[in-house]
XYZ file of C-alpha atoms in Angstrom:
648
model
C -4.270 -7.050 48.643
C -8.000 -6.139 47.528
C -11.071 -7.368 49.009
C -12.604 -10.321 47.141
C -15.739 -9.343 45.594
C -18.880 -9.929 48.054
C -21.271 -9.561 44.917
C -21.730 -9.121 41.250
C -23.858 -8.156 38.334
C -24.028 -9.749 34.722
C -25.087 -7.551 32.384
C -27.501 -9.628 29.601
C -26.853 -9.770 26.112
C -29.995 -11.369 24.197
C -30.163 -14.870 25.335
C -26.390 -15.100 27.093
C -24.646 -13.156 29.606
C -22.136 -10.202 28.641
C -19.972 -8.015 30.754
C -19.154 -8.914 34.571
C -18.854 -6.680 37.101
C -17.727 -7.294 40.642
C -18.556 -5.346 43.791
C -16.788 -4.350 46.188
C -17.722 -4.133 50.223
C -16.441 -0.734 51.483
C -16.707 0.421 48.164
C -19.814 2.619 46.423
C -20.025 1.276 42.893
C -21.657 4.385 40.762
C -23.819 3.732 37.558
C -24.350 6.628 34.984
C -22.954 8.160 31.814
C -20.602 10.094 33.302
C -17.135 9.033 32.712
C -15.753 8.329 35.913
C -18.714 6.167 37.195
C -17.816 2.814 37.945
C -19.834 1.763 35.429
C -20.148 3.584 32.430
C -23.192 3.166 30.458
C -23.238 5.120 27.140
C -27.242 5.419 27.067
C -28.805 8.727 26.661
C -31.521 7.373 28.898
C -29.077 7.137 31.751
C -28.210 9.779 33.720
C -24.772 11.273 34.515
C -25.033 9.980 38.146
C -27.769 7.475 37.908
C -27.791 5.018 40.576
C -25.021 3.831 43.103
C -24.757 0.245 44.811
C -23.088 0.133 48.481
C -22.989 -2.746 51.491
C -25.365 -2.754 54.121
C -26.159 -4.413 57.274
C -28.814 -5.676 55.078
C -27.161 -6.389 52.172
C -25.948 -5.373 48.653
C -28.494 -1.894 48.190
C -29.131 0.016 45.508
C -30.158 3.523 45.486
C -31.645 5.896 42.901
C -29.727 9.301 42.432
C -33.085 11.222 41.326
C -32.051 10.299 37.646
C -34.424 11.450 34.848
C -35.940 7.925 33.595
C -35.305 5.802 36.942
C -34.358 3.033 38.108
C -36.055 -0.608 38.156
C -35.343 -3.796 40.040
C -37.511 -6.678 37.970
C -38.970 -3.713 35.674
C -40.536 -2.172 38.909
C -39.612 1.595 39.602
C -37.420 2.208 42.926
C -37.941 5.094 45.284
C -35.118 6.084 47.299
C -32.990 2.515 48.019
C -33.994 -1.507 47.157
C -31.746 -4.506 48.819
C -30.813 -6.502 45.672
C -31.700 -10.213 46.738
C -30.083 -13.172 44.347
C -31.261 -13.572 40.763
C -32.923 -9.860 40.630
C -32.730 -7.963 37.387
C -31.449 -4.142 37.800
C -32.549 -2.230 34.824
C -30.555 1.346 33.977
C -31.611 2.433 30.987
C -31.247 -0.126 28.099
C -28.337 -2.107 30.750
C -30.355 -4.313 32.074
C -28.235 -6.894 34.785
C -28.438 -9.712 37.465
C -27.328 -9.694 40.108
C -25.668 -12.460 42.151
C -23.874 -12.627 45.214
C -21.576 -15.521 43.733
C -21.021 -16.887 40.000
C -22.542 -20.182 41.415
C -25.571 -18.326 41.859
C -25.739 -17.637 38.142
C -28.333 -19.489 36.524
C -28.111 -21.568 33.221
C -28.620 -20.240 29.877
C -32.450 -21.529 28.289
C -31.601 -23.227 25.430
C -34.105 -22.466 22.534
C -36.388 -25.433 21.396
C -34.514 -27.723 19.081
C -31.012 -26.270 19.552
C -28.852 -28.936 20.352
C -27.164 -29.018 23.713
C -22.856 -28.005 22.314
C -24.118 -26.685 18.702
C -19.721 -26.773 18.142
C -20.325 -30.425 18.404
C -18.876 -31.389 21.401
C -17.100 -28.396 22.182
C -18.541 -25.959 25.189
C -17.068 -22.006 26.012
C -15.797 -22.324 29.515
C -14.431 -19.343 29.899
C -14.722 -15.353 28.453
C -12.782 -12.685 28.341
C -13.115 -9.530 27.613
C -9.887 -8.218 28.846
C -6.045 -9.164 29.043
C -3.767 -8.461 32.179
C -0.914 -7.462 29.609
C -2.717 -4.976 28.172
C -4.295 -2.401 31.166
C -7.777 -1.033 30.900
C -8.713 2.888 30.582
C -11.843 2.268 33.039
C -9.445 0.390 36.226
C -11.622 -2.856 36.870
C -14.301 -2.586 34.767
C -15.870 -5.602 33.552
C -13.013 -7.548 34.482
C -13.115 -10.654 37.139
C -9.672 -10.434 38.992
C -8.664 -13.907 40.129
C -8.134 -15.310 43.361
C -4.592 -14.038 44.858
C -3.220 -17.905 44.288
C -3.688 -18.099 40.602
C -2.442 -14.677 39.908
C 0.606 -16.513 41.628
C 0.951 -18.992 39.229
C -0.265 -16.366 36.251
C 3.567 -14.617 36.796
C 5.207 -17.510 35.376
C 6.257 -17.241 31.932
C 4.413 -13.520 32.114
C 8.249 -12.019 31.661
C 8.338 -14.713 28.482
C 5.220 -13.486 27.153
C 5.255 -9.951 27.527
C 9.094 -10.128 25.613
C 7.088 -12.013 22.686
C 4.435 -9.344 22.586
C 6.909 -6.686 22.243
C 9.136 -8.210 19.490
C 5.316 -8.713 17.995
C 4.744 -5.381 18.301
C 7.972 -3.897 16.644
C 7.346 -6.788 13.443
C 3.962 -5.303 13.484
C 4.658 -2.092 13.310
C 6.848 -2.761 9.888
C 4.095 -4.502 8.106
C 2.664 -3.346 5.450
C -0.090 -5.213 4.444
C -2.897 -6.794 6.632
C -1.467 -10.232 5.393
C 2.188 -9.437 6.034
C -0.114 -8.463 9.991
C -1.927 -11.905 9.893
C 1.596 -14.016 9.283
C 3.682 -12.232 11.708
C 0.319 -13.173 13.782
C -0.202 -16.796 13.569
C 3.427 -16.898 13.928
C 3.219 -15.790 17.410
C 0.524 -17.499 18.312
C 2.059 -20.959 17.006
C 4.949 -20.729 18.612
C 3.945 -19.591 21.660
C 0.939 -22.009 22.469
C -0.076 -25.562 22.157
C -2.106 -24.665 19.183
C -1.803 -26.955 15.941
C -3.796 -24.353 13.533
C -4.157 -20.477 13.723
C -6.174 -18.563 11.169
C -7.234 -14.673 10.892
C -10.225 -13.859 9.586
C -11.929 -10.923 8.094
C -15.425 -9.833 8.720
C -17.658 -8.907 5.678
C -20.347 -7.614 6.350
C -22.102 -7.907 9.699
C -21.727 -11.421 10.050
C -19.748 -13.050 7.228
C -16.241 -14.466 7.893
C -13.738 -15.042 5.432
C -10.144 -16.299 6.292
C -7.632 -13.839 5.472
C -4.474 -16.751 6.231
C -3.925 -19.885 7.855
C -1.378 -21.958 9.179
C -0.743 -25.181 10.890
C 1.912 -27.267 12.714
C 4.174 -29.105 10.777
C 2.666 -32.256 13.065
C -0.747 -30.737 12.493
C -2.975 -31.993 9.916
C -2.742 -29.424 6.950
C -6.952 -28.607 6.781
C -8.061 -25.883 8.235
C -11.384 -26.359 10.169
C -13.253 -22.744 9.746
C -14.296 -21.841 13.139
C -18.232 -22.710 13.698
C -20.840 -20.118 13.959
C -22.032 -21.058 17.232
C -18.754 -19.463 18.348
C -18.283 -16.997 15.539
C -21.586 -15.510 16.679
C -21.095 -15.675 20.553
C -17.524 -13.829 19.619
C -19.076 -10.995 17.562
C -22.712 -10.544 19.957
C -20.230 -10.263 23.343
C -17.265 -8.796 21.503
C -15.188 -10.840 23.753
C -12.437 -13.859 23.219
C -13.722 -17.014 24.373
C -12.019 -20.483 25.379
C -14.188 -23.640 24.458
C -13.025 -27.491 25.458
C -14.413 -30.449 24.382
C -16.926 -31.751 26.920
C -17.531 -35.504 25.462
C -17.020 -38.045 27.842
C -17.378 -41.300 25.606
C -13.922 -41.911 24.342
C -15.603 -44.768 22.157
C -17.927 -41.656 21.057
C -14.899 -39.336 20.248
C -13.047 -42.099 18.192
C -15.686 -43.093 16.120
C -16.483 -39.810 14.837
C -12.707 -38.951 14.798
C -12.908 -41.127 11.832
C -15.067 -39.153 9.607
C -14.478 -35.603 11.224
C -11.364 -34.090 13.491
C -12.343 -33.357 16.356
C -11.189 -29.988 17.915
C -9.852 -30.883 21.684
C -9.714 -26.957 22.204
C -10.276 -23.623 20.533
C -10.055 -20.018 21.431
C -12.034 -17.159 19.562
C -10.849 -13.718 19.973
C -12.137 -10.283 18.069
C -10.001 -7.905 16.390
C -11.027 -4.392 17.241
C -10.778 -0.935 15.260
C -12.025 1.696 17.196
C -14.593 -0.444 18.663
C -15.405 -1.845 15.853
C -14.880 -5.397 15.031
C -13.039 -6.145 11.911
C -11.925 -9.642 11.991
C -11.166 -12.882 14.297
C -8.067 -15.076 15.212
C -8.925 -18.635 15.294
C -6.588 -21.065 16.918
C -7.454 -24.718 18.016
C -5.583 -28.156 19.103
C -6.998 -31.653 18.807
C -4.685 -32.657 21.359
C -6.169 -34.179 24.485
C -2.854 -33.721 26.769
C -2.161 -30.129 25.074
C -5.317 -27.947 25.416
C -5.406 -24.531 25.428
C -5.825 -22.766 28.352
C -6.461 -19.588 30.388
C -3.274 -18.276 30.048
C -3.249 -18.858 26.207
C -6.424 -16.932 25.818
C -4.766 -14.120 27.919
C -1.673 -13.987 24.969
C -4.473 -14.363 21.988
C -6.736 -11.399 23.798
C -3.061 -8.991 23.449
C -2.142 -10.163 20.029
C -5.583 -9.574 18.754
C -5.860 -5.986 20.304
C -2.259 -5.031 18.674
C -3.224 -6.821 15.765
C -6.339 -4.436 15.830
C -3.990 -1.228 16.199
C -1.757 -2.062 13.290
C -4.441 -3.000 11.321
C -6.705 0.169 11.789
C -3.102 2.121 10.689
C -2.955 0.402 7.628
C -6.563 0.512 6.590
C -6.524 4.052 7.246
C -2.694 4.755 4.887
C -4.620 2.464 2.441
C -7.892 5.507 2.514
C -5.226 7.962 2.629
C -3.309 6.648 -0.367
C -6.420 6.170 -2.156
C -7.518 10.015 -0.928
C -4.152 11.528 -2.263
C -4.413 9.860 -5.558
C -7.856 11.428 -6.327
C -6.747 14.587 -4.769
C -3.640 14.037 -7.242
C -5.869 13.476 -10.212
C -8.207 16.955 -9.462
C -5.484 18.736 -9.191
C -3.912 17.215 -13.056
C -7.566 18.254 -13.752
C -7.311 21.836 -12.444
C -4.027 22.187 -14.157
C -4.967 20.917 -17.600
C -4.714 24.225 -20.060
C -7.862 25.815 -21.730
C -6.342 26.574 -25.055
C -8.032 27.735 -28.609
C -5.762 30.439 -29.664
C -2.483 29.282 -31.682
C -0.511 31.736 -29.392
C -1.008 29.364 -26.597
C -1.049 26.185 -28.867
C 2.739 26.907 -29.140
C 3.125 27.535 -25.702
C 1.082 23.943 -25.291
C 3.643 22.488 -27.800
C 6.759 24.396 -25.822
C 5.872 22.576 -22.264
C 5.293 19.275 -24.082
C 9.100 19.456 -25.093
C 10.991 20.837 -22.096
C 9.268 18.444 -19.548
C 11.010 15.713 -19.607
C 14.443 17.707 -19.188
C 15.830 18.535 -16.166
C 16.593 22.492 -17.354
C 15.228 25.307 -14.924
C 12.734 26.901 -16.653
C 11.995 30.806 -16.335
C 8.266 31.298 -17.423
C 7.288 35.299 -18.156
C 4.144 36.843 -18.951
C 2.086 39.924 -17.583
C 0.359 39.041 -13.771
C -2.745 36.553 -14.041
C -2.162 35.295 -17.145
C -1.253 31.621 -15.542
C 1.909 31.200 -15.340
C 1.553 28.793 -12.192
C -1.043 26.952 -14.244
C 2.222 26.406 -16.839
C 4.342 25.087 -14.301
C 1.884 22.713 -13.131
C 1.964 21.525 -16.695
C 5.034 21.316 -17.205
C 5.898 19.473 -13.661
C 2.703 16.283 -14.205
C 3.688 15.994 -17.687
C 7.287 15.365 -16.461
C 8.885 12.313 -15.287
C 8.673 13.947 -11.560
C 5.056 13.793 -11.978
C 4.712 11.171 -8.631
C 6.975 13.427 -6.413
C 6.035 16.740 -4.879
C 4.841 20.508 -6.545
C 6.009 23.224 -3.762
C 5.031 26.559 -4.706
C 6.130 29.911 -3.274
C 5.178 33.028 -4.121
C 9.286 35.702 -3.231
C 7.328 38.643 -3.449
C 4.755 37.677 -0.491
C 7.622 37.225 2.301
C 10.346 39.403 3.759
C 14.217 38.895 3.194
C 14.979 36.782 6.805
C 11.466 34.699 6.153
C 11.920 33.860 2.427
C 15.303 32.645 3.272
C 13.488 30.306 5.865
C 11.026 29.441 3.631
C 13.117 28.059 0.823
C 15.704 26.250 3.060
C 14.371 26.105 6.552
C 15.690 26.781 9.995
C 17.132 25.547 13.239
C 15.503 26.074 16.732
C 16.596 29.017 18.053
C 18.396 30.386 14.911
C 15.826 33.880 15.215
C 13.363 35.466 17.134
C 9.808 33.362 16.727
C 12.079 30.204 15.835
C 10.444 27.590 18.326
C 11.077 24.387 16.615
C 13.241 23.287 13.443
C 10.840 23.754 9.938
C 12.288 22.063 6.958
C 12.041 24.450 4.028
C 10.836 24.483 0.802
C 13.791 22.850 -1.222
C 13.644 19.778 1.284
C 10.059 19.295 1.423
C 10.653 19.933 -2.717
C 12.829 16.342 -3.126
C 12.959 14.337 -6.428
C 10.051 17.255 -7.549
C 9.777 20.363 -8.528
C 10.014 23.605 -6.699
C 7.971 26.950 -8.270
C 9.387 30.443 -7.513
C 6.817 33.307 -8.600
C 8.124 36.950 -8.590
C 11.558 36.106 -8.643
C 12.481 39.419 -9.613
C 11.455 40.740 -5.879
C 14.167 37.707 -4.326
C 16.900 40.252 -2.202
C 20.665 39.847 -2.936
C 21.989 38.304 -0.295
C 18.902 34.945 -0.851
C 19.682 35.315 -4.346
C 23.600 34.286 -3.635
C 22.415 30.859 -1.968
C 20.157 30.220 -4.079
C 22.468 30.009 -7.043
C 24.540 28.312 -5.276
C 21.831 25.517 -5.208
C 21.119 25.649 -8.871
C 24.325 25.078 -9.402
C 23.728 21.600 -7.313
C 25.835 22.495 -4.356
C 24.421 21.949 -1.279
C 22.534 24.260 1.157
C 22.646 24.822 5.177
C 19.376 25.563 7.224
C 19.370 28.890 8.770
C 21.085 28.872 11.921
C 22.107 24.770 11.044
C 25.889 23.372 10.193
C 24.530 20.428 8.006
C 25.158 20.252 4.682
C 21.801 19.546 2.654
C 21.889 17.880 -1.067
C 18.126 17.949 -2.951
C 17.298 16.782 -6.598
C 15.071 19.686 -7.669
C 13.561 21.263 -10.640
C 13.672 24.699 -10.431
C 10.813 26.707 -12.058
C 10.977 30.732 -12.288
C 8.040 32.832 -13.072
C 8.279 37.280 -13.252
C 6.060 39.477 -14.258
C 9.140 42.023 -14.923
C 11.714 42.392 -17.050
C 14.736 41.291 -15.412
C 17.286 42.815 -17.886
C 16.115 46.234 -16.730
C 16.723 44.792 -12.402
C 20.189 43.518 -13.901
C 21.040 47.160 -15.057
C 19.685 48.362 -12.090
C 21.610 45.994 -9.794
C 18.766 44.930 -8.156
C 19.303 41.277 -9.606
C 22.748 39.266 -10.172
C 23.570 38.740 -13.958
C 24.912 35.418 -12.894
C 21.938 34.181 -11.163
C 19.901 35.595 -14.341
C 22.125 33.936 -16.894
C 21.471 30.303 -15.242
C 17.727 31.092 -14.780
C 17.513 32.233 -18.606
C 18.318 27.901 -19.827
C 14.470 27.688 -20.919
C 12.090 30.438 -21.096
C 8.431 30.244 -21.953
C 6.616 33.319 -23.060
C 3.041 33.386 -21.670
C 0.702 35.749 -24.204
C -1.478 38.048 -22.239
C -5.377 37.334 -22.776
C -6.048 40.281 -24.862
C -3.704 39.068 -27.555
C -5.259 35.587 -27.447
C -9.086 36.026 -28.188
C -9.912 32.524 -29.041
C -9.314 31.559 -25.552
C -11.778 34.084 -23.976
C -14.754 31.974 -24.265
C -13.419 28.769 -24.071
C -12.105 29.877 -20.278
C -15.049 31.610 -19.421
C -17.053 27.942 -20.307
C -14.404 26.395 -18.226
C -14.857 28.442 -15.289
C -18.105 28.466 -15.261
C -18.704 24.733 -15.457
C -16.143 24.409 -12.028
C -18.144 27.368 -10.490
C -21.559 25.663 -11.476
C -20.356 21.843 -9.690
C -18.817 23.739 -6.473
C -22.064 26.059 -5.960
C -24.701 23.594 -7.186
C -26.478 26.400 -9.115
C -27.183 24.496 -12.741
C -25.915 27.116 -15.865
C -26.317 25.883 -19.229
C -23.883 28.831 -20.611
C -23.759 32.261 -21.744
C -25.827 34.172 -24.225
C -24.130 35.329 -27.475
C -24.221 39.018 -26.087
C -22.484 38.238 -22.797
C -20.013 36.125 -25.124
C -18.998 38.974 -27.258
C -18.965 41.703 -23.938
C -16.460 38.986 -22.678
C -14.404 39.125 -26.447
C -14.735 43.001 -26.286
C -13.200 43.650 -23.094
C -9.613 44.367 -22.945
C -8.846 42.544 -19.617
C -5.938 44.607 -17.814
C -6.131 41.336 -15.066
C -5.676 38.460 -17.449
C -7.408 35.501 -16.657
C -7.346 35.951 -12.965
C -9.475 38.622 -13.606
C -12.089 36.617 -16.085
C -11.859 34.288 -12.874
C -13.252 36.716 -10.637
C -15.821 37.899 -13.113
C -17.388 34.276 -14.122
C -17.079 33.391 -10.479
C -19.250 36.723 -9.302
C -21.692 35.979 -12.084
C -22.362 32.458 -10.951
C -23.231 33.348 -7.935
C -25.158 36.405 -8.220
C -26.915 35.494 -11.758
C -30.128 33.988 -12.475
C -29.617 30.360 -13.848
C -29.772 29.039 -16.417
C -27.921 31.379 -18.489
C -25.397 34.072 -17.856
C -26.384 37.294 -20.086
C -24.776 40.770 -19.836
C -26.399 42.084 -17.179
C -25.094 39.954 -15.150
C -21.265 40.468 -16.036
C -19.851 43.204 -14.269
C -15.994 44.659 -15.897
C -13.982 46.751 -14.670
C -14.079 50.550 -16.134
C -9.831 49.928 -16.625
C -10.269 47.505 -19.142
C -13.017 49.945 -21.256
C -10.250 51.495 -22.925
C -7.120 49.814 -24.628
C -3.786 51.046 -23.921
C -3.519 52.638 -27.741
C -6.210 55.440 -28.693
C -8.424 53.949 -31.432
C -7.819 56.001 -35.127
C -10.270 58.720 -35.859
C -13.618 58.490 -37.423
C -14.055 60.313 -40.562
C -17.172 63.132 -39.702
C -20.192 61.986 -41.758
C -23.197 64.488 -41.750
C -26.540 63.722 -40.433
C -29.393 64.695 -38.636
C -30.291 64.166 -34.542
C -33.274 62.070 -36.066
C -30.944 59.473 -37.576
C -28.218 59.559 -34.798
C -30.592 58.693 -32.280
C -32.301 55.893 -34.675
C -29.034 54.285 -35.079
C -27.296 54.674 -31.594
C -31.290 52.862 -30.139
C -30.633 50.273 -32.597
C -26.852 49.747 -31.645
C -28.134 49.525 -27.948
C -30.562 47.212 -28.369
C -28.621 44.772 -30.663
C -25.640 44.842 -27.951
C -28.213 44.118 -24.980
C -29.423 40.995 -27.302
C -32.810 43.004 -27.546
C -33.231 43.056 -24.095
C -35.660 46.389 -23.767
C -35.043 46.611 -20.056
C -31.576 47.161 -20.141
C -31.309 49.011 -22.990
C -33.681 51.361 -21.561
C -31.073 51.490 -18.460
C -28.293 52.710 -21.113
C -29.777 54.314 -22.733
C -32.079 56.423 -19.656
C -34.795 56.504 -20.484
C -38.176 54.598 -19.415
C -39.164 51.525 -20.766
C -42.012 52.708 -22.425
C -40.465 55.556 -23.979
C -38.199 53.309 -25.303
C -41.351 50.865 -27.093
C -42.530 54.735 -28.610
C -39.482 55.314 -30.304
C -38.808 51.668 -31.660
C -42.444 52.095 -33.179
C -41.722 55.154 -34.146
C -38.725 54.404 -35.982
C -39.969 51.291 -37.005
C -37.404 49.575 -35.708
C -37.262 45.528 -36.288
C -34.524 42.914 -34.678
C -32.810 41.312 -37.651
């Protein structure tokens, strides 16, 4: 059985008392920040090791372990070791204590000038805690009083009863799903299982603003709820421990006559809710019973229910951010997949996505690489009744034959080499959504085969599994090749190609859709602009028709790349030619342009012309025209005087 403690210190907290800890004789009680001290003071004025207390012939000692800032007894500086006498004030840091050899010793609160003697009117806290023997403590005894070895006797009974009713709690708890639907299941507890008339849960708004959340009372209770007072609402949140007041009138006479004009609260107990240390909320609970007060043990029970009630909570509060996280996330990503269109080639493709969305028909999507044909699934998918359920994307041509398999419908532990633990695949993960397959063309044989099979609704097996697996999916193809020539070939099954060809969408490559060009390039460069905080207005008319005069082999993957390198490397607040850099492969286009007719002239008027040409495509800017053209800047100014050449 362990020692009774021989001392103790009681930490202050403004004008009260706060934590209590008891020492031990035979034991060394260690003070610092470090983890495992005894006490743990989370102070970066304090030490790792900082001071340690021991018995002594002498008495209760405490010695400085050469910390950094030191260590006072009644704000005077200790060398080497002090005896603690009763009443002193040890002062770590910003801890500051008292020590006492017994609680009796402790001396009585000051009461500030013209504060009444029980501001609760009547009622007095009797007893704190700031920790329940149901739930155990990560830091053994710390700041915890144990009781004498009789009353932890008598604390057993009904302990078995109580813990059962704090389990059921817990598994109700855990199914809530609001922090109401956590308050009733609450108060329920906490009515039925003490002699309490009323139970209420309040929230905390602010730092010190208390709202009730819900409240209930006995059916024998009177139905008003009395909101707790903030004598104890404030001794609750400064100690951040659950407290047990009683009413300490004597007068009966007293206690009657104001009865009449105001219940009168026989007993009460206060307890915090916390959050990761944080305190959130309250549980109120009181009786006006004289025969049925609340008691030690009761404030034990409301301590465990509050710190579950805590847990729960914190869970819910945090699905709640994450709900409201995925929503926005949701709503950038409708915003990312929203289609820049001017040209009518892709207004009918715009038009085409707006009509097959709400089907259910798998939809093969072709077009030349980077043109966006993932951007057209997206489209189609959050304009489609499946809008709320997942997009899973996967790219066939980016995985081998035994992975892509995995990929689209999982595995079993064990079922291959590297196969530690059972991944669901991409059809599961793809339920009640949509599922997009790029390069389907490069899908092998033997994945095409079960794959058809689940197009054709049958169900699928994991790799290396025996369970039959049924999904709801919309299936959404994309190639960049033409599949008749792979059916020829036998590289792809005219089966699997006949039930992928229900709805295709033709996407036009950029070249044939000029409109778009600048509104895209706008559109890029506004996203680039917000994500690299460099402010561009827009582009200059020559950069705009470089951009319209470029053939773009790479689609609009490749106008991408080329707005995103000018952003960063240009000179805000406009983008001009100079600083759009194209690729010599789209300088030519794929047919050779029909010959010019010869018409005669002289060097003189060729080189007139081509300067002017030069300097009307560089928007008359003299310093790169000069770079085109070769030739020095001021050799360029000679010949535009010379020529007499004007902008127009």
């Amino acid at each position: 059985m362990p020692q009774q403690p021989s001392g103790f210190l009681i930490a202050r907290d403004g004008e009260g008392y706060g934590e209590v800890y008891p020492l031990q004789s035979g034991e060394v009680t260690t003070v610092g920040r470090a983890p495992d001290s005894t006490i743990v003071v989370r102070d970066d004025l304090v030490s790792r090791r900082h001071a340690e207390l021991h018995y002594t012939k002498k008495g209760w000692t405490v010695r400085d372990l050469n910390s950094l800032n030191g260590t006072r007894i009644n704000g005077e500086r200790i060398r080497g070791e002090r005896v603690l006498q009763a009443e002193d004030e040890l002062t770590v840091g910003k801890l500051i204590c008292l020590f006492v050899h017994t609680l009796d010793e402790l001396p009585d609160i000051p009461i500030p000038p013209g504060s009444e003697p029980h501001p609760t009117g009547g009622l007095e806290i009797t007893r704190r805690l700031g920790q329940t023997r149901y739930i155990p403590s990560t830091t053994a005894t710390e700041g915890v009083i144990l009781p004498p070895p009789t009353e932890r006797l008598s604390a057993r009974e009904g302990a078995s009863e109580a813990l059962a009713t704090l389990y059921h709690l817990a598994l109700e708890m855990s199914e809530a799903k609001t922090p109401v639907d956590l308050a009733e299941q609450a108060v329920e507890a906490l009515l039925q299982s003490t002699p309490a008339e009323v139970c209420a849960v309040l929230t905390l708004r602010g730092s010190n603003e208390l709202d009730p959340l819900i409240h209930r009372a006995k059916l024998t209770a009177p139905p008003t709820y009395h909101k707790v007072s903030d004598f104890v609402g404030r001794e609750v949140l400064s100690a951040r421990q659950a407290v047990l007041a009683e009413d300490v009138t004597d007068d009966q006479a007293l206690r009657d006559r104001e009865s009449l004009t105001e219940m009168r609260v026989a007993s009460l107990i206060c307890a915090p809710i916390l959050a990761e240390q944080k305190i959130i909320g309250l549980i109120h609970l009181y009786s006006t019973s004289t025969t049925a007060r609340l008691n030690a043990d009761d404030l034990e029970f409301t301590l465990a229910v509050a710190h579950q009630c805590g847990v729960v909570w914190q869970k819910l509060r945090r699905q709640s951010e994450l709900s409201v996280e995925n929503r926005e996330l949701r709503d950038q990503l409708r915003i990312d997949s929203e289609l820049v269109c001017r040209d009518p080639a892709m207004k009918k493709v715009e038009v085409q996505i707006a009509r097959v969305a709400s089907g259910r028909a798998t939809v093969l999507i072709r077009g030349e690489s980077g043109v966006g044909k993932e951007l057209v699934a997206r489209a189609i998918h959050y304009t489609s009744p499946r809008k709320e359920s997942p997009f899973v994307c996967l790219n066939c041509a980016a995985l081998t034959e035994t992975l892509l398999e995995s990929e689209l419908f999982g595995h079993e532990k064990g079922s291959f080499t590297g196969a530690t633990e059972r991944m669901i695949g991409k059809f599961e993960s793809a339920d009640q959504g949509s599922i997009f397959l790029d390069e389907i063309g490069e899908m092998a044989l033997s994945t095409q085969a079960k794959f058809l099979r689940v197009l054709e609704g049958q169900p699928f097996e994991r790799v290396g599994g025996n369970v039959p697996i049924k999904v709801d999916v919309r299936v959404i193809a994309a190639t960049n090749r033409p599949l008749e020539e792979a059916v020829r070939e036998g590289t792809f099954r005219k089966d699997l190609y006949f039930r992928l060809q229900v709805i295709q969408v033709d996407v036009p490559p950029l070249r044939e859709r000029p409109a778009d060009v600048a509104a895209i390039a706008e559109h890029f460069l506004q996203r680039f602009s917000r994500e690299t905080a460099r402010k561009f207005k827009g582009f200059t008319p020559a950069a705009v028709r470089q951009l319209q005069e470029y053939h773009w082999p790479g689609n609009v993957r490749e106008l991408r790349n080329v707005v995103e390198r000018a952003v960063t490397l240009g000179t805000p607040p406009v983008i001009d030619i100079g600083d759009i850099w194209l690729s010599p492969l789209g300088a030519h286009v794929d047919t050779p342009p029909a010959p010019v007719a010869y018409q005669p002239c002289s060097l003189e008027e060729m080189e007139k012309e081509h300067i002017l040409r030069t300097l009307d495509h560089t928007d008359w800017n003299k310093s790169q025209a000069a770079s085109i053209l070769g030739i020095e800047r001021s050799t360029l100014d000679r010949k535009i005087r010379a020529f007499q050449l004007k902008r127009e």
